[in-house]
Short mmCIF file of C-alpha atoms and ligand atoms in Angstrom, two decimals:
data_model
loop_
_atom_site.label_atom_id
_atom_site.label_comp_id
_atom_site.label_asym_id
_atom_site.label_seq_id
_atom_site.Cartn_x
_atom_site.Cartn_y
_atom_site.Cartn_z
CA MET V 1 90.68 92.41 60.77
CA PHE V 2 93.58 94.12 59.46
CA GLU V 3 96.05 90.91 59.01
CA THR V 4 93.13 90.49 55.66
CA LEU V 5 94.99 93.70 53.85
CA THR V 6 97.53 93.48 51.11
CA MET V 7 99.96 96.37 50.02
CA ALA V 8 98.05 98.84 48.09
CA PRO V 9 99.99 100.21 44.89
CA ALA V 10 101.64 103.51 44.95
CA ASP V 11 100.73 106.52 43.87
CA PRO V 12 101.45 106.83 40.35
CA ILE V 13 102.75 111.04 41.16
CA ILE V 14 103.34 111.08 44.85
CA GLY V 15 104.87 107.87 45.45
CA LEU V 16 107.72 108.44 42.80
CA THR V 17 108.57 111.31 44.96
CA GLU V 18 109.33 108.92 47.48
CA ALA V 19 110.98 106.72 45.45
CA PHE V 20 113.51 110.05 44.64
CA LYS V 21 114.01 110.63 48.17
CA ASN V 22 115.59 106.95 48.73
CA ASP V 23 117.37 107.18 46.02
CA PRO V 24 121.01 107.96 46.79
CA ASN V 25 122.63 109.03 43.65
CA PRO V 26 123.35 113.11 44.30
CA ASN V 27 122.87 113.43 40.50
CA LYS V 28 119.23 112.04 40.58
CA ILE V 29 116.83 114.20 38.53
CA ASN V 30 112.93 114.53 39.39
CA LEU V 31 110.43 115.32 36.88
CA GLY V 32 107.98 113.50 38.45
CA VAL V 33 105.30 115.38 40.71
CA GLY V 34 104.23 118.73 39.58
CA VAL V 35 106.05 121.00 41.79
CA TYR V 36 107.88 124.25 40.46
CA LYS V 37 111.98 124.31 40.73
CA ASP V 38 113.62 127.78 40.14
CA GLY V 39 116.83 127.75 38.27
CA ASP V 40 118.85 126.52 41.31
CA GLY V 41 116.37 123.71 41.30
CA ASN V 42 114.44 124.88 44.74
CA THR V 43 111.16 125.58 45.48
CA PRO V 44 111.20 128.74 47.70
CA ILE V 45 108.17 130.17 49.27
CA PHE V 46 107.15 133.07 47.36
CA ALA V 47 108.27 136.84 48.71
CA SER V 48 104.46 138.02 48.54
CA VAL V 49 103.37 134.96 50.60
CA LYS V 50 106.35 135.82 52.90
CA THR V 51 105.40 138.97 53.59
CA ALA V 52 101.50 138.49 54.13
CA GLU V 53 102.55 135.61 56.68
CA GLU V 54 104.60 137.84 58.61
CA ARG V 55 101.79 140.19 58.76
CA LEU V 56 99.66 136.87 59.86
CA LEU V 57 101.76 136.14 62.48
CA ALA V 58 101.57 139.81 64.02
CA HIS V 59 98.23 140.46 63.52
CA GLU V 60 96.62 136.82 64.13
CA ASP V 61 94.23 137.19 67.12
CA THR V 62 92.51 133.84 67.01
CA LYS V 63 93.26 130.33 66.29
CA ASN V 64 89.23 129.87 66.69
CA TYR V 65 87.09 127.76 64.11
CA LEU V 66 86.22 129.41 60.35
CA GLY V 67 82.63 129.13 59.35
CA ILE V 68 82.17 125.94 57.01
CA GLU V 69 82.33 127.84 53.86
CA GLY V 70 85.50 129.38 54.92
CA ASP V 71 86.56 132.83 54.90
CA GLU V 72 84.62 135.53 53.32
CA ALA V 73 87.71 137.92 52.00
CA TYR V 74 89.20 134.63 50.59
CA ASN V 75 86.44 133.27 49.33
CA LYS V 76 85.64 136.79 47.28
CA ALA V 77 88.82 137.47 46.10
CA VAL V 78 89.27 133.57 44.47
CA GLN V 79 85.98 134.87 42.86
CA GLU V 80 87.28 137.85 41.37
CA LEU V 81 90.92 136.13 40.40
CA LEU V 82 88.53 133.81 37.98
CA TRP V 83 86.23 136.53 36.79
CA GLY V 84 87.67 139.84 37.74
CA THR V 85 85.44 142.24 39.33
CA ASP V 86 82.66 143.00 37.35
CA HIS V 87 81.68 139.71 35.57
CA GLU V 88 77.85 139.57 35.45
CA ILE V 89 78.21 136.41 37.23
CA LEU V 90 79.67 138.65 40.52
CA THR V 91 77.68 141.59 40.08
CA SER V 92 74.16 139.34 39.84
CA GLY V 93 75.61 137.29 42.92
CA ARG V 94 75.34 133.82 41.33
CA ALA V 95 78.95 132.57 42.68
CA GLY V 96 78.98 130.59 45.72
CA THR V 97 82.38 129.74 46.96
CA ALA V 98 83.50 127.35 49.85
CA GLN V 99 87.33 127.78 51.24
CA ALA V 100 88.76 124.13 50.76
CA PRO V 101 91.76 121.86 51.31
CA GLY V 102 93.63 122.17 47.96
CA GLY V 103 92.17 121.74 44.39
CA THR V 104 91.71 117.85 45.35
CA GLY V 105 89.57 118.73 48.27
CA ALA V 106 87.22 120.99 46.20
CA LEU V 107 87.18 118.01 43.88
CA ARG V 108 85.77 115.68 46.37
CA ILE V 109 83.34 118.47 47.72
CA ALA V 110 82.34 118.56 43.99
CA GLY V 111 81.94 114.59 43.86
CA ASP V 112 80.23 114.12 47.13
CA PHE V 113 77.96 117.46 46.37
CA ILE V 114 77.23 115.36 42.87
CA HIS V 115 76.95 112.17 44.42
CA GLN V 116 74.26 112.94 46.93
CA HIS V 117 71.73 115.01 44.95
CA PHE V 118 72.14 114.00 41.17
CA PRO V 119 73.02 110.47 41.61
CA ASN V 120 72.49 109.76 38.16
CA ALA V 121 75.30 111.93 36.90
CA ARG V 122 78.32 111.09 35.56
CA VAL V 123 81.64 112.79 35.43
CA TRP V 124 83.07 112.87 32.12
CA LEU V 125 86.83 112.69 32.32
CA SER V 126 89.51 113.77 29.28
CA ASP V 127 91.63 111.01 27.76
CA PRO V 128 93.91 110.97 29.28
CA THR V 129 93.69 113.28 32.80
CA TRP V 130 95.39 113.60 36.01
CA ALA V 131 95.52 110.04 37.47
CA ASN V 132 94.00 111.28 40.43
CA HIS V 133 90.56 112.66 38.97
CA PRO V 134 88.88 108.97 38.25
CA LYS V 135 90.10 107.89 41.92
CA ILE V 136 88.40 111.03 43.25
CA PHE V 137 85.16 110.54 41.74
CA GLU V 138 85.38 106.84 42.47
CA SER V 139 85.75 107.28 46.39
CA ALA V 140 82.78 109.51 46.11
CA SER V 141 80.64 106.73 44.58
CA VAL V 142 80.58 109.08 40.99
CA PRO V 143 80.76 107.08 37.87
CA THR V 144 83.45 108.45 35.34
CA GLU V 145 83.38 108.26 31.40
CA THR V 146 86.39 109.64 29.26
CA TYR V 147 85.90 111.53 25.96
CA ARG V 148 88.68 111.74 23.65
CA TYR V 149 90.87 114.98 23.77
CA TYR V 150 94.86 114.06 22.75
CA ASN V 151 96.05 113.26 19.65
CA PRO V 152 99.10 111.14 19.88
CA SER V 153 100.51 111.90 16.34
CA SER V 154 100.19 115.33 16.03
CA TYR V 155 101.02 115.78 19.68
CA GLY V 156 97.90 118.24 19.45
CA LEU V 157 94.44 118.52 19.97
CA ASP V 158 91.88 116.56 18.57
CA ILE V 159 89.33 118.57 18.60
CA ASP V 160 86.71 116.78 16.23
CA ALA V 161 86.91 113.97 18.18
CA LEU V 162 86.27 116.11 21.24
CA ILE V 163 83.48 117.73 19.41
CA GLN V 164 82.29 114.80 18.79
CA ASP V 165 82.51 113.18 22.17
CA LEU V 166 80.88 116.15 23.98
CA GLY V 167 77.97 116.03 21.46
CA GLN V 168 76.98 112.32 22.98
CA ILE V 169 77.04 113.57 26.76
CA PRO V 170 73.35 113.72 27.96
CA ALA V 171 72.37 116.59 29.51
CA GLY V 172 72.42 117.10 33.89
CA ASP V 173 75.99 114.39 33.24
CA VAL V 174 79.02 116.70 34.07
CA VAL V 175 82.35 117.30 32.35
CA LEU V 176 85.73 118.20 33.96
CA LEU V 177 87.64 120.48 31.76
CA HIS V 178 90.95 121.60 32.80
CA GLY V 179 91.26 125.20 33.06
CA CYS V 180 94.31 125.35 31.30
CA CYS V 181 97.65 123.90 31.16
CA HIS V 182 96.24 120.62 30.38
CA ASN V 183 97.47 117.76 33.36
CA PRO V 184 99.08 115.41 31.74
CA THR V 185 99.38 116.73 28.01
CA GLY V 186 100.46 121.00 28.64
CA VAL V 187 97.43 120.88 26.09
CA ASP V 188 94.98 123.62 25.69
CA PRO V 189 92.25 124.39 23.52
CA SER V 190 92.75 127.84 21.46
CA ALA V 191 90.33 130.93 22.24
CA GLU V 192 88.01 129.54 19.05
CA GLN V 193 88.26 126.02 20.49
CA TRP V 194 87.37 127.05 23.37
CA ALA V 195 84.28 128.99 21.83
CA GLN V 196 82.91 125.69 20.15
CA ILE V 197 83.21 123.49 23.53
CA ALA V 198 81.22 126.17 25.50
CA ASP V 199 78.25 126.04 22.25
CA ILE V 200 78.14 122.53 22.71
CA ILE V 201 78.16 122.39 26.61
CA THR V 202 75.86 125.25 26.30
CA ASP V 203 73.12 123.64 23.70
CA ARG V 204 73.21 120.02 25.30
CA GLY V 205 72.81 120.96 28.78
CA ILE V 206 75.88 119.56 30.79
CA ILE V 207 77.61 121.09 33.39
CA PRO V 208 81.44 122.06 33.39
CA LEU V 209 83.63 121.53 36.81
CA VAL V 210 86.54 123.20 35.79
CA ASP V 211 89.79 122.20 37.11
CA PHE V 212 91.62 125.43 38.01
CA ALA V 213 95.22 124.41 39.01
CA TYR V 214 97.38 126.09 36.88
CA GLN V 215 96.00 129.97 36.44
CA GLY V 216 98.89 131.78 35.35
CA LEU V 217 101.45 129.60 34.27
CA GLY V 218 100.29 129.20 30.83
CA ASN V 219 99.40 132.46 29.17
CA GLY V 220 99.30 135.02 31.81
CA LEU V 221 96.76 134.52 34.78
CA ALA V 222 93.69 136.83 32.79
CA GLU V 223 94.55 134.83 29.29
CA ASP V 224 94.61 131.87 30.99
CA ALA V 225 90.88 132.12 32.51
CA VAL V 226 89.80 132.17 28.19
CA GLY V 227 88.30 129.18 28.94
CA LEU V 228 86.19 130.02 32.00
CA GLN V 229 85.03 133.01 30.11
CA SER V 230 83.91 131.06 27.57
CA LEU V 231 81.95 129.11 29.39
CA SER V 232 80.53 131.87 31.86
CA ARG V 233 77.35 132.63 29.91
CA PRO V 234 74.51 134.43 30.89
CA GLY V 235 72.21 131.79 33.14
CA CYS V 236 74.76 129.05 32.78
CA GLU V 237 75.68 126.94 35.43
CA LEU V 238 79.46 125.59 36.76
CA LEU V 239 81.34 124.35 39.12
CA VAL V 240 85.01 125.43 39.73
CA ALA V 241 87.74 123.75 41.10
CA SER V 242 90.41 126.24 42.59
CA SER V 243 94.01 125.33 43.41
CA PHE V 244 96.77 127.72 44.71
CA SER V 245 99.56 124.86 45.22
CA LYS V 246 101.37 125.69 42.16
CA ASN V 247 100.57 129.66 41.44
CA PHE V 248 101.31 130.58 45.00
CA GLY V 249 103.95 127.80 45.38
CA LEU V 250 101.45 126.77 48.71
CA TYR V 251 101.69 123.15 48.35
CA ARG V 252 101.72 121.75 51.74
CA GLU V 253 99.03 124.44 53.22
CA ARG V 254 96.34 122.83 50.90
CA THR V 255 94.69 126.01 49.96
CA GLY V 256 92.02 125.98 47.33
CA ALA V 257 88.30 126.47 46.93
CA LEU V 258 85.06 125.36 44.88
CA THR V 259 83.00 127.66 43.55
CA LEU V 260 79.15 127.09 42.16
CA VAL V 261 77.81 129.29 39.45
CA GLY V 262 74.02 128.71 39.47
CA LYS V 263 71.15 130.53 37.42
CA ASN V 264 70.44 133.30 40.28
CA ALA V 265 71.20 134.05 43.71
CA THR V 266 68.84 131.77 45.68
CA THR V 267 69.68 128.79 43.97
CA VAL V 268 73.02 129.16 44.88
CA GLU V 269 72.42 129.88 48.56
CA LYS V 270 70.47 126.81 48.16
CA ALA V 271 73.00 124.95 46.90
CA MET V 272 75.51 125.89 48.94
CA SER V 273 73.45 125.02 52.05
CA HIS V 274 73.76 121.20 50.61
CA ILE V 275 77.56 122.03 49.85
CA LYS V 276 78.45 123.01 53.22
CA ILE V 277 76.60 119.89 54.94
CA CYS V 278 79.21 118.09 52.31
CA ILE V 279 82.20 119.81 54.19
CA ARG V 280 81.11 119.33 57.85
CA THR V 281 80.62 115.69 57.55
CA ASN V 282 83.87 115.28 55.37
CA TYR V 283 86.81 117.52 57.62
CA SER V 284 84.43 119.97 58.80
CA ASN V 285 85.76 123.32 58.27
CA PRO V 286 88.93 124.45 55.90
CA PRO V 287 92.59 125.01 57.20
CA SER V 288 93.02 129.02 57.65
CA HIS V 289 96.49 129.24 56.97
CA GLY V 290 97.16 129.21 52.96
CA ALA V 291 94.03 131.33 52.19
CA GLN V 292 94.91 134.06 54.89
CA ALA V 293 98.13 134.52 52.80
CA VAL V 294 96.13 134.17 49.60
CA ALA V 295 93.82 136.71 50.39
CA THR V 296 96.46 138.99 52.19
CA VAL V 297 98.56 139.19 48.91
CA LEU V 298 95.29 139.54 46.51
CA ASN V 299 93.82 142.06 48.65
CA ASP V 300 96.53 144.03 48.63
CA PRO V 301 97.80 146.27 45.79
CA ASP V 302 101.28 146.25 46.20
CA LEU V 303 101.91 142.68 47.49
CA ARG V 304 99.30 141.62 44.41
CA ALA V 305 101.69 143.33 42.13
CA GLN V 306 104.76 141.95 43.26
CA TRP V 307 102.65 138.24 43.08
CA ASP V 308 102.04 138.90 39.48
CA GLY V 309 105.55 139.40 38.80
CA GLU V 310 106.76 136.09 40.94
CA VAL V 311 104.14 134.21 38.78
CA LYS V 312 105.71 135.86 35.34
CA ALA V 313 109.00 134.83 36.07
CA MET V 314 107.61 131.26 37.04
CA ARG V 315 106.41 131.17 33.51
CA ASP V 316 108.69 132.70 31.55
CA ARG V 317 111.31 130.00 33.12
CA ILE V 318 108.81 127.03 32.51
CA ASN V 319 108.59 128.28 28.65
CA THR V 320 112.77 129.34 28.37
CA MET V 321 113.15 126.05 29.84
CA ARG V 322 110.59 124.62 26.94
CA THR V 323 112.41 125.54 24.21
CA LEU V 324 116.41 124.71 25.76
CA PHE V 325 115.15 121.12 26.38
CA VAL V 326 114.06 120.98 22.66
CA ASP V 327 117.40 122.36 21.43
CA THR V 328 119.59 120.33 23.82
CA LEU V 329 117.89 117.00 23.12
CA GLU V 330 118.79 118.53 19.23
CA THR V 331 122.57 119.16 20.12
CA LYS V 332 122.79 116.00 22.18
CA GLY V 333 121.63 113.84 18.73
CA VAL V 334 118.12 112.90 19.81
CA ARG V 335 116.67 112.40 16.26
CA ARG V 336 113.14 112.72 17.14
CA ASP V 337 111.22 115.64 16.62
CA PHE V 338 110.21 116.99 19.95
CA SER V 339 109.53 120.48 19.20
CA PHE V 340 105.83 120.46 19.93
CA ILE V 341 107.52 120.74 23.70
CA ALA V 342 108.06 124.28 23.08
CA HIS V 343 104.53 125.02 21.85
CA GLN V 344 103.01 123.29 24.96
CA ARG V 345 101.70 125.04 28.16
CA GLY V 346 102.58 124.96 31.97
CA MET V 347 104.03 122.51 33.61
CA PHE V 348 103.74 119.16 32.01
CA SER V 349 104.23 117.65 28.42
CA PHE V 350 103.41 114.15 27.23
CA SER V 351 106.87 113.19 25.99
CA GLY V 352 106.27 110.31 24.06
CA LEU V 353 108.60 108.13 26.27
CA THR V 354 107.12 104.49 26.69
CA PRO V 355 106.98 103.08 29.98
CA GLU V 356 109.95 101.01 29.34
CA GLN V 357 112.15 104.08 28.78
CA VAL V 358 110.80 105.84 31.83
CA ASP V 359 111.87 102.51 33.81
CA ILE V 360 115.31 102.38 32.09
CA LEU V 361 115.77 106.24 33.04
CA ARG V 362 115.16 105.62 36.38
CA GLU V 363 116.72 102.53 37.08
CA ARG V 364 120.01 103.44 35.00
CA TYR V 365 120.35 107.63 35.32
CA SER V 366 117.92 107.95 38.66
CA ILE V 367 115.71 110.34 36.14
CA TYR V 368 112.20 110.41 37.54
CA ILE V 369 109.23 110.68 35.23
CA VAL V 370 105.54 109.39 35.65
CA SER V 371 105.37 106.25 33.82
CA SER V 372 102.77 107.38 30.82
CA GLY V 373 105.98 109.60 30.08
CA ARG V 374 104.53 112.88 31.88
CA ILE V 375 107.12 115.09 32.28
CA ASN V 376 107.49 118.54 34.52
CA VAL V 377 109.03 120.53 32.68
CA ALA V 378 109.51 122.66 35.83
CA GLY V 379 111.96 120.48 36.74
CA MET V 380 114.06 121.15 34.36
CA THR V 381 117.86 123.85 35.43
CA LYS V 382 120.34 124.88 33.22
CA ASP V 383 122.69 122.80 35.76
CA ASN V 384 120.44 119.24 35.03
CA ILE V 385 119.47 120.04 31.34
CA GLY V 386 122.64 118.91 29.92
CA PRO V 387 122.62 115.39 31.50
CA LEU V 388 118.64 114.75 31.19
CA CYS V 389 119.12 115.49 27.29
CA GLU V 390 122.21 113.01 27.19
CA ALA V 391 120.53 110.45 29.02
CA ILE V 392 117.21 110.54 26.73
CA ALA V 393 119.57 110.69 23.58
CA GLU V 394 120.82 107.46 24.79
CA VAL V 395 117.69 105.63 25.63
CA LEU V 396 116.14 106.49 22.63
CA GLY V 397 119.63 105.21 20.91
CA ASP V 398 120.56 108.23 19.33
CA LYS V 399 124.17 107.95 20.76
C1 LMR L 401 100.74 116.29 39.54
O1 LMR L 401 99.85 116.45 39.12
O2 LMR L 401 101.93 116.23 39.92
C2 LMR L 401 99.91 117.79 40.85
O3 LMR L 401 99.11 117.88 40.19
C3 LMR L 401 100.72 116.97 41.93
C4 LMR L 401 99.52 115.93 42.32
O4 LMR L 401 98.83 116.15 43.62
O5 LMR L 401 99.54 114.93 41.55
#
């Protein structure tokens, strides 16, 4: 049977990491996958997470299964990180959370849930979006459509086109929105634009699915939730896929959650009973370790304060690299205006480099960038920024 198979294409993001690992060039630079690097080019374990893990190792007394929805203390901490403790959604008990294996796991549960219970619903994705989004929903047999989002001429949000397209989406369809730090563009709506988006979503009866994978990496933990706050209106329904890969550095521990908000606690209880079936028939129940580390950090005031500081340090470094990148490109003689990169937020920016230029950067200089031109600013360091900008200047014909 297996003889009939041909090679599948490599994943556009993770496949690049595989090629990077096999590249023998000692000066290679990886700006592909969204992984944070510190100033020395390492991806260390957060000090707050390390302490939490030490506590877990000392006190964990069983490896018995978790429940299908995972750990209650973790799920509560996830909700409080999204909304704060006093939000009406929490006080009225109209949110249910299931611990999930990463943000991808959460999105897939959402896809299965939509397919099984709302078979006519489509999921609308921003153009562009994370390369894995359409494939996750395709695997769950949920049809996808796109809405306009990014304006390549201004390197910014095309708010008029976005509002126009949201205005065409029928009630009962799902619109996937990036909570903050849009992947791949680094372009987020302002607070006022979020309010406009929330108005049209409410008016039309569309269900928002917020992919929240970078909370804290844009403008701050609370500041990055401004869009979610806008969408969280009385009586609203929504889904949130949380990921702690980036803001806790727990990539390989697959730590995330799916949260469903319904009109009241009874509706949520019923909906969560179906989500439990999606989970049970997929991976049965979630892995424990990463979520236990997150719950330990978030529920301990000292560790929480330490973690806040660690997230701030990441955010500050990324924003410093954005400015340094723009300045160094100019110093190296690049004529094109890249100043937009300094105003964008999160790990990513759309550089405007073409697939051909991306290929040359990889083949000639061992610089790895996603073929769409998406660059991971968090992969830049003071050591690699000079050679990186020099190579870009050469590829752009400015040297
Ligand atoms: C990315 O976009 O690079 C990250 O979200 C990692 C991934 O799984 O693709």
